[in-house]
JSON list of C-alpha atoms in Angstrom, two decimals:
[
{"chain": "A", "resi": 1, "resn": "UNK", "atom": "CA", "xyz": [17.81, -5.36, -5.69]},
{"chain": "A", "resi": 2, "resn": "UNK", "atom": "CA", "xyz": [14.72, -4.48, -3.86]},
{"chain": "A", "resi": 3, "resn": "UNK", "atom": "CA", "xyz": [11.60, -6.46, -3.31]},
{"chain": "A", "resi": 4, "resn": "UNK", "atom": "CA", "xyz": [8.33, -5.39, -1.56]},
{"chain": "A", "resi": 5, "resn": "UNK", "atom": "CA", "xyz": [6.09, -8.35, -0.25]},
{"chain": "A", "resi": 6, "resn": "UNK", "atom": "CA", "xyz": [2.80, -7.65, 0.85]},
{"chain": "A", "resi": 7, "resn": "UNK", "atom": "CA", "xyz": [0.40, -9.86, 3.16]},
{"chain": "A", "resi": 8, "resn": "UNK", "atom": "CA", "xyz": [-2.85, -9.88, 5.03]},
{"chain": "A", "resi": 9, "resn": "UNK", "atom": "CA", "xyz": [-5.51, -9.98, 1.74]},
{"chain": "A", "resi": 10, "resn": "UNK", "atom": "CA", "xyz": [-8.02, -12.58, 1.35]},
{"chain": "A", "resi": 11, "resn": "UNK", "atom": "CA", "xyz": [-12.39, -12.86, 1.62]},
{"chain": "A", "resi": 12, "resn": "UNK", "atom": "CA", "xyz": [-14.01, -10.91, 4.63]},
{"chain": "A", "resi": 13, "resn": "UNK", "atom": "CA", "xyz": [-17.96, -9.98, 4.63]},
{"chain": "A", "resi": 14, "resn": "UNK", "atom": "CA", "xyz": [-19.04, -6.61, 4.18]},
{"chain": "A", "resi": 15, "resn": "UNK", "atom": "CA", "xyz": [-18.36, -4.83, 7.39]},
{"chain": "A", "resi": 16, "resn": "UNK", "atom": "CA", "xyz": [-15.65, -6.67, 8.23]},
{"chain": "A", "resi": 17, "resn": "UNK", "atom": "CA", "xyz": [-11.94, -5.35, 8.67]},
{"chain": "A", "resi": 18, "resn": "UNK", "atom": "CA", "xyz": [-8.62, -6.49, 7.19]},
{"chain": "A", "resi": 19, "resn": "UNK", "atom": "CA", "xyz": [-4.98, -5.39, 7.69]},
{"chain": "A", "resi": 20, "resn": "UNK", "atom": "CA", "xyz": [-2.77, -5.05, 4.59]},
{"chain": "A", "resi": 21, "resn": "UNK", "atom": "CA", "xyz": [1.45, -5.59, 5.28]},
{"chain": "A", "resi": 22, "resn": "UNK", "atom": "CA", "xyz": [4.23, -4.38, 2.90]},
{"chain": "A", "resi": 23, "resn": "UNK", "atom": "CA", "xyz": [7.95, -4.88, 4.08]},
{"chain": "A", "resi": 24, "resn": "UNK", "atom": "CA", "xyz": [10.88, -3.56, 1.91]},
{"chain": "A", "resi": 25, "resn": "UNK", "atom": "CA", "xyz": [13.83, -5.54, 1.47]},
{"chain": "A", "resi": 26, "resn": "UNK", "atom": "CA", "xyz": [16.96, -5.22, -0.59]},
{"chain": "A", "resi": 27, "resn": "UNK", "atom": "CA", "xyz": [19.90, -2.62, -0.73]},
{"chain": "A", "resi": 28, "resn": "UNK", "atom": "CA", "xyz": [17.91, -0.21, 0.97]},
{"chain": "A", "resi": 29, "resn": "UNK", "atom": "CA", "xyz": [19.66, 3.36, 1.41]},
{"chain": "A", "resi": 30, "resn": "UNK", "atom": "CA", "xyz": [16.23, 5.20, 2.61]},
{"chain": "A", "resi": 31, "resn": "UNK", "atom": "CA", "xyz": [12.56, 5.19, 1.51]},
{"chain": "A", "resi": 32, "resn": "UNK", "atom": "CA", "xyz": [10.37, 7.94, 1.27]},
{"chain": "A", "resi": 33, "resn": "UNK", "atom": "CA", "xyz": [6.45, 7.89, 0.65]},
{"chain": "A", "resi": 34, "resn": "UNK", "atom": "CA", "xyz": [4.91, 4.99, 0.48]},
{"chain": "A", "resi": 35, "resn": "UNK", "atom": "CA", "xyz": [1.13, 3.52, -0.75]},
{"chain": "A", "resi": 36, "resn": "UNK", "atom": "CA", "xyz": [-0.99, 1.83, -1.11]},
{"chain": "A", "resi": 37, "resn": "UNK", "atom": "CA", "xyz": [-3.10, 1.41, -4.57]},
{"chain": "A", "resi": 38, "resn": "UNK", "atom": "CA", "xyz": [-6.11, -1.14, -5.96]},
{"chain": "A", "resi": 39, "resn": "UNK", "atom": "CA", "xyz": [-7.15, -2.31, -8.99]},
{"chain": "A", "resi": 40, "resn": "UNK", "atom": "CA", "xyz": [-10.29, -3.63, -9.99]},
{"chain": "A", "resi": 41, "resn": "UNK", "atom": "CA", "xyz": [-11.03, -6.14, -12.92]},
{"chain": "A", "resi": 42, "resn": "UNK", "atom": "CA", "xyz": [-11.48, -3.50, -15.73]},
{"chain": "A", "resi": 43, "resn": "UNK", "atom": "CA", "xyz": [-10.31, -1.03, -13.69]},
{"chain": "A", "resi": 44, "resn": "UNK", "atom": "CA", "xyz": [-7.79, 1.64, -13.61]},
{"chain": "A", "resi": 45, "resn": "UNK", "atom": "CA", "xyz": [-5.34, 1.24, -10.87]},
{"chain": "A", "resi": 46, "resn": "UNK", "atom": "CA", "xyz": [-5.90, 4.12, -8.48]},
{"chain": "A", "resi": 47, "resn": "UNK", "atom": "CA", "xyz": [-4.53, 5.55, -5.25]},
{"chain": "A", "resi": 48, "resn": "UNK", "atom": "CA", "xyz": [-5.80, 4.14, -1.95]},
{"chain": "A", "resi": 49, "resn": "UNK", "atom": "CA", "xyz": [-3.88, 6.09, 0.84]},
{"chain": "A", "resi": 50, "resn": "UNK", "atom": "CA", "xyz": [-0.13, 7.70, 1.08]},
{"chain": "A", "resi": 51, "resn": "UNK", "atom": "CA", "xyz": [2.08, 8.24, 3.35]},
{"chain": "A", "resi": 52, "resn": "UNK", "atom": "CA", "xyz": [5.09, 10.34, 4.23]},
{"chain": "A", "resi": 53, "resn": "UNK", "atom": "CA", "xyz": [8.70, 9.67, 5.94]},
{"chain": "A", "resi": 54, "resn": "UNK", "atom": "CA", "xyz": [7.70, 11.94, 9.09]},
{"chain": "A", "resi": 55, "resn": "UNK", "atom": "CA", "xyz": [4.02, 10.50, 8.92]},
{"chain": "A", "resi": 56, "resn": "UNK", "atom": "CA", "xyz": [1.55, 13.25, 6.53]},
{"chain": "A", "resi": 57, "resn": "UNK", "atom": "CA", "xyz": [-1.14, 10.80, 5.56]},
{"chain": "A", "resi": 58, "resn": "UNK", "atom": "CA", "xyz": [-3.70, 11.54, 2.40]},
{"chain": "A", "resi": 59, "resn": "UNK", "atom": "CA", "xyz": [-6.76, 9.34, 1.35]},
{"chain": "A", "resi": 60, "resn": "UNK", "atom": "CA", "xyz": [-8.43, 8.91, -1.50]},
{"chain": "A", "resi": 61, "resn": "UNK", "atom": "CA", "xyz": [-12.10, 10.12, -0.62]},
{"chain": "A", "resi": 62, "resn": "UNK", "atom": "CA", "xyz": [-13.72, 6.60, -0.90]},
{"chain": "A", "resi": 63, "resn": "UNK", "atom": "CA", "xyz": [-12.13, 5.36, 2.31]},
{"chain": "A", "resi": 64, "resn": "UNK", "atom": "CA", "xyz": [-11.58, 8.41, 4.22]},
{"chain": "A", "resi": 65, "resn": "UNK", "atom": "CA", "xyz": [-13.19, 7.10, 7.39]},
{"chain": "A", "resi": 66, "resn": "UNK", "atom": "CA", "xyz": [-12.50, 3.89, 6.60]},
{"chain": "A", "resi": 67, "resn": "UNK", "atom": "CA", "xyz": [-8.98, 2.84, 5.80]},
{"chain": "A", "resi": 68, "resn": "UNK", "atom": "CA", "xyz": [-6.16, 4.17, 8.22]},
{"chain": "A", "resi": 69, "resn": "UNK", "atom": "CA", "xyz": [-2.25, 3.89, 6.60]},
{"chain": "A", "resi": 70, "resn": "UNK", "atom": "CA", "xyz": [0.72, 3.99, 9.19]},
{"chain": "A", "resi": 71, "resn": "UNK", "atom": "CA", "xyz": [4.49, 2.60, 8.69]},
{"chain": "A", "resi": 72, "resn": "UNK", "atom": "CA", "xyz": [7.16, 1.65, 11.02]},
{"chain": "A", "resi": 73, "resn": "UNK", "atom": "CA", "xyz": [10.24, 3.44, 9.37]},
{"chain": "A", "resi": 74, "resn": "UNK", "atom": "CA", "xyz": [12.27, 0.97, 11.99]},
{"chain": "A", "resi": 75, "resn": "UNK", "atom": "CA", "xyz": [11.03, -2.31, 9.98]},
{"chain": "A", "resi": 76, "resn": "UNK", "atom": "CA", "xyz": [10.51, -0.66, 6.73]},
{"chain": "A", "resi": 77, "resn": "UNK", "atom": "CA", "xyz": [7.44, -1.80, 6.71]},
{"chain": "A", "resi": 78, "resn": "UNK", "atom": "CA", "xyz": [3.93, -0.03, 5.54]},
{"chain": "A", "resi": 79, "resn": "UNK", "atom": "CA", "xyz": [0.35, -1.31, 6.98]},
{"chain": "A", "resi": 80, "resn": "UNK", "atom": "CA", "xyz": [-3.37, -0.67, 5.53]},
{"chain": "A", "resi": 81, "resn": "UNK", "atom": "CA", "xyz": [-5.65, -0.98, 8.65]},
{"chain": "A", "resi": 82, "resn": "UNK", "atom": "CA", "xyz": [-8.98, -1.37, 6.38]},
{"chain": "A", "resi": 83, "resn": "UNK", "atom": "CA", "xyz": [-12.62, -1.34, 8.33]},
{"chain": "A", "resi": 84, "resn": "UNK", "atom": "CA", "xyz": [-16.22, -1.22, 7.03]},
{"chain": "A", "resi": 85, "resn": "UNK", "atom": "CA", "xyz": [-15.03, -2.87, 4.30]},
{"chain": "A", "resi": 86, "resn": "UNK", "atom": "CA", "xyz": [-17.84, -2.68, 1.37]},
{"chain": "A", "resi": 87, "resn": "UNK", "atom": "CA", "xyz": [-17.87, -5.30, -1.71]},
{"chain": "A", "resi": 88, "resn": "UNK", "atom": "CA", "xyz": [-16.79, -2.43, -3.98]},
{"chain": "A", "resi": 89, "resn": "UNK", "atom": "CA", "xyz": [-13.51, -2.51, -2.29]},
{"chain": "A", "resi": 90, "resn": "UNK", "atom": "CA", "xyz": [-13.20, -5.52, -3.98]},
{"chain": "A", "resi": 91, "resn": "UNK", "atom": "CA", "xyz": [-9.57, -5.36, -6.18]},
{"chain": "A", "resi": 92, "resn": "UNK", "atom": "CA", "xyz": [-5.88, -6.33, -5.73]},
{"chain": "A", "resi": 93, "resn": "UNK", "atom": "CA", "xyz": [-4.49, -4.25, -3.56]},
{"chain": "A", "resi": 94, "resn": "UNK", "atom": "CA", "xyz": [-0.83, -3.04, -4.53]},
{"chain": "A", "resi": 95, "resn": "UNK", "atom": "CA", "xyz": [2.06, -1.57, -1.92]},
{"chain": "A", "resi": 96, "resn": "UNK", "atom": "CA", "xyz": [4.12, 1.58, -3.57]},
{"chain": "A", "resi": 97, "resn": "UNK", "atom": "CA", "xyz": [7.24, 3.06, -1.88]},
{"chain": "A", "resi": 98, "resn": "UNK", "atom": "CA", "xyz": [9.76, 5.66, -3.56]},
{"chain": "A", "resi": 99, "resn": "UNK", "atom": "CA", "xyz": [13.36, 3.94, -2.66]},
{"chain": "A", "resi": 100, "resn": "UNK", "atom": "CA", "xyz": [17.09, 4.85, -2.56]},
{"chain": "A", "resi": 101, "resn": "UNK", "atom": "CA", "xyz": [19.14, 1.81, -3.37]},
{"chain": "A", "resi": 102, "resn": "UNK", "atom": "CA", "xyz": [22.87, 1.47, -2.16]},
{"chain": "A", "resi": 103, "resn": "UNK", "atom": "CA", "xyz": [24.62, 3.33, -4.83]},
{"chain": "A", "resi": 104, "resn": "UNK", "atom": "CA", "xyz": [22.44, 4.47, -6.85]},
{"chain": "A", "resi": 105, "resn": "UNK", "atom": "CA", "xyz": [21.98, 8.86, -6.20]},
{"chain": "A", "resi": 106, "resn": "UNK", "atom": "CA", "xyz": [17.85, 9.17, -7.29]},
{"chain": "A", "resi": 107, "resn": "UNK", "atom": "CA", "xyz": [14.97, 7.21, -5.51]},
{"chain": "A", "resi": 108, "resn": "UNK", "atom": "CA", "xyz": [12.98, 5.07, -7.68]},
{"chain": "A", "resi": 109, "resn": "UNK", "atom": "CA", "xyz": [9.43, 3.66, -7.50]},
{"chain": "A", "resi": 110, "resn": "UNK", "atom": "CA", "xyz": [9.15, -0.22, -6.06]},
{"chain": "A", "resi": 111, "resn": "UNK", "atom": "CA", "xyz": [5.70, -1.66, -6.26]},
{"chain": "A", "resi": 112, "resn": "UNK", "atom": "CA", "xyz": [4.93, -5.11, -4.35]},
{"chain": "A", "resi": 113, "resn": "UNK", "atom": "CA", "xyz": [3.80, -7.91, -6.45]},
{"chain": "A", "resi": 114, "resn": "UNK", "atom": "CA", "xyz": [-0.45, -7.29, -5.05]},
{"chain": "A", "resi": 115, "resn": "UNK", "atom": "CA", "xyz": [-2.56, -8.63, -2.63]},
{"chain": "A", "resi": 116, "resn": "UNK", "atom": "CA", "xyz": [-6.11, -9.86, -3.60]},
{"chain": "A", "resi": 117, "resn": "UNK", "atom": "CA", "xyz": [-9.15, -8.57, -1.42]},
{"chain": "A", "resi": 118, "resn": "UNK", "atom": "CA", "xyz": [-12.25, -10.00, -1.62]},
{"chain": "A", "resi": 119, "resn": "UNK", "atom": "CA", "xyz": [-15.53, -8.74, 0.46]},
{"chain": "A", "resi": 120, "resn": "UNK", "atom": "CA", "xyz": [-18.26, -10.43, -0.37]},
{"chain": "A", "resi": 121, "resn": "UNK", "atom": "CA", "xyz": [-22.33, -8.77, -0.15]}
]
């Protein structure tokens, strides 16, 4: 099995900063991109920021600027530095990561079970 837990959501004004937290955990052979992703009540859920194993990053364009992504392949962990933060980045925000399991010959998609972000006006 594999899990991804996220942490580091909650209520911040508008301009203030958060850091987001996903560790993978499981039978873990290798993981390749990972994400980050939000959803909005009646919302779609869409793409926040991506990352690669050797480190290619890609925003969406609403946070370029904004959000940074990074991961520490060492702790299998994924972070979501987020600044400026505006109320319309108001949504749960989701952790992706394409995983090899122990025995298993494709990688799969994991998503963590969401973080809720709040920024109030």
């Amino acid at each position: 099995q594999v899990q991804l837990v996220e942490s580091g959501g909650g209520l911040v004004q508008a301009g203030g900063s958060l850091r987001l937290s996903c560790t993978a955990s499981g039978s873990i052979v290798s993981i390749d991109d990972m994400g980050w992703y939000r959803q909005a009540p009646g919302k779609q859920r869409e793409l926040v920021a991506g990352i690669s194993t050797d480190g290619i990053t890609n925003y969406a364009d609403f946070v370029k600027g904004r959000f940074t992504i990074s991961r520490d392949n060492a702790k299998n962990t994924v972070y979501l530095q987020m600044n400026s933060l505006k109320p319309d980045d108001t949504a749960v925000y989701y952790c992706n990561a394409r995983i090899k399991r122990v025995a298993v010959f494709w990688t799969s998609p994991y998503w963590g079970q969401g973080t809720q972000v709040t920024v109030s006006s």
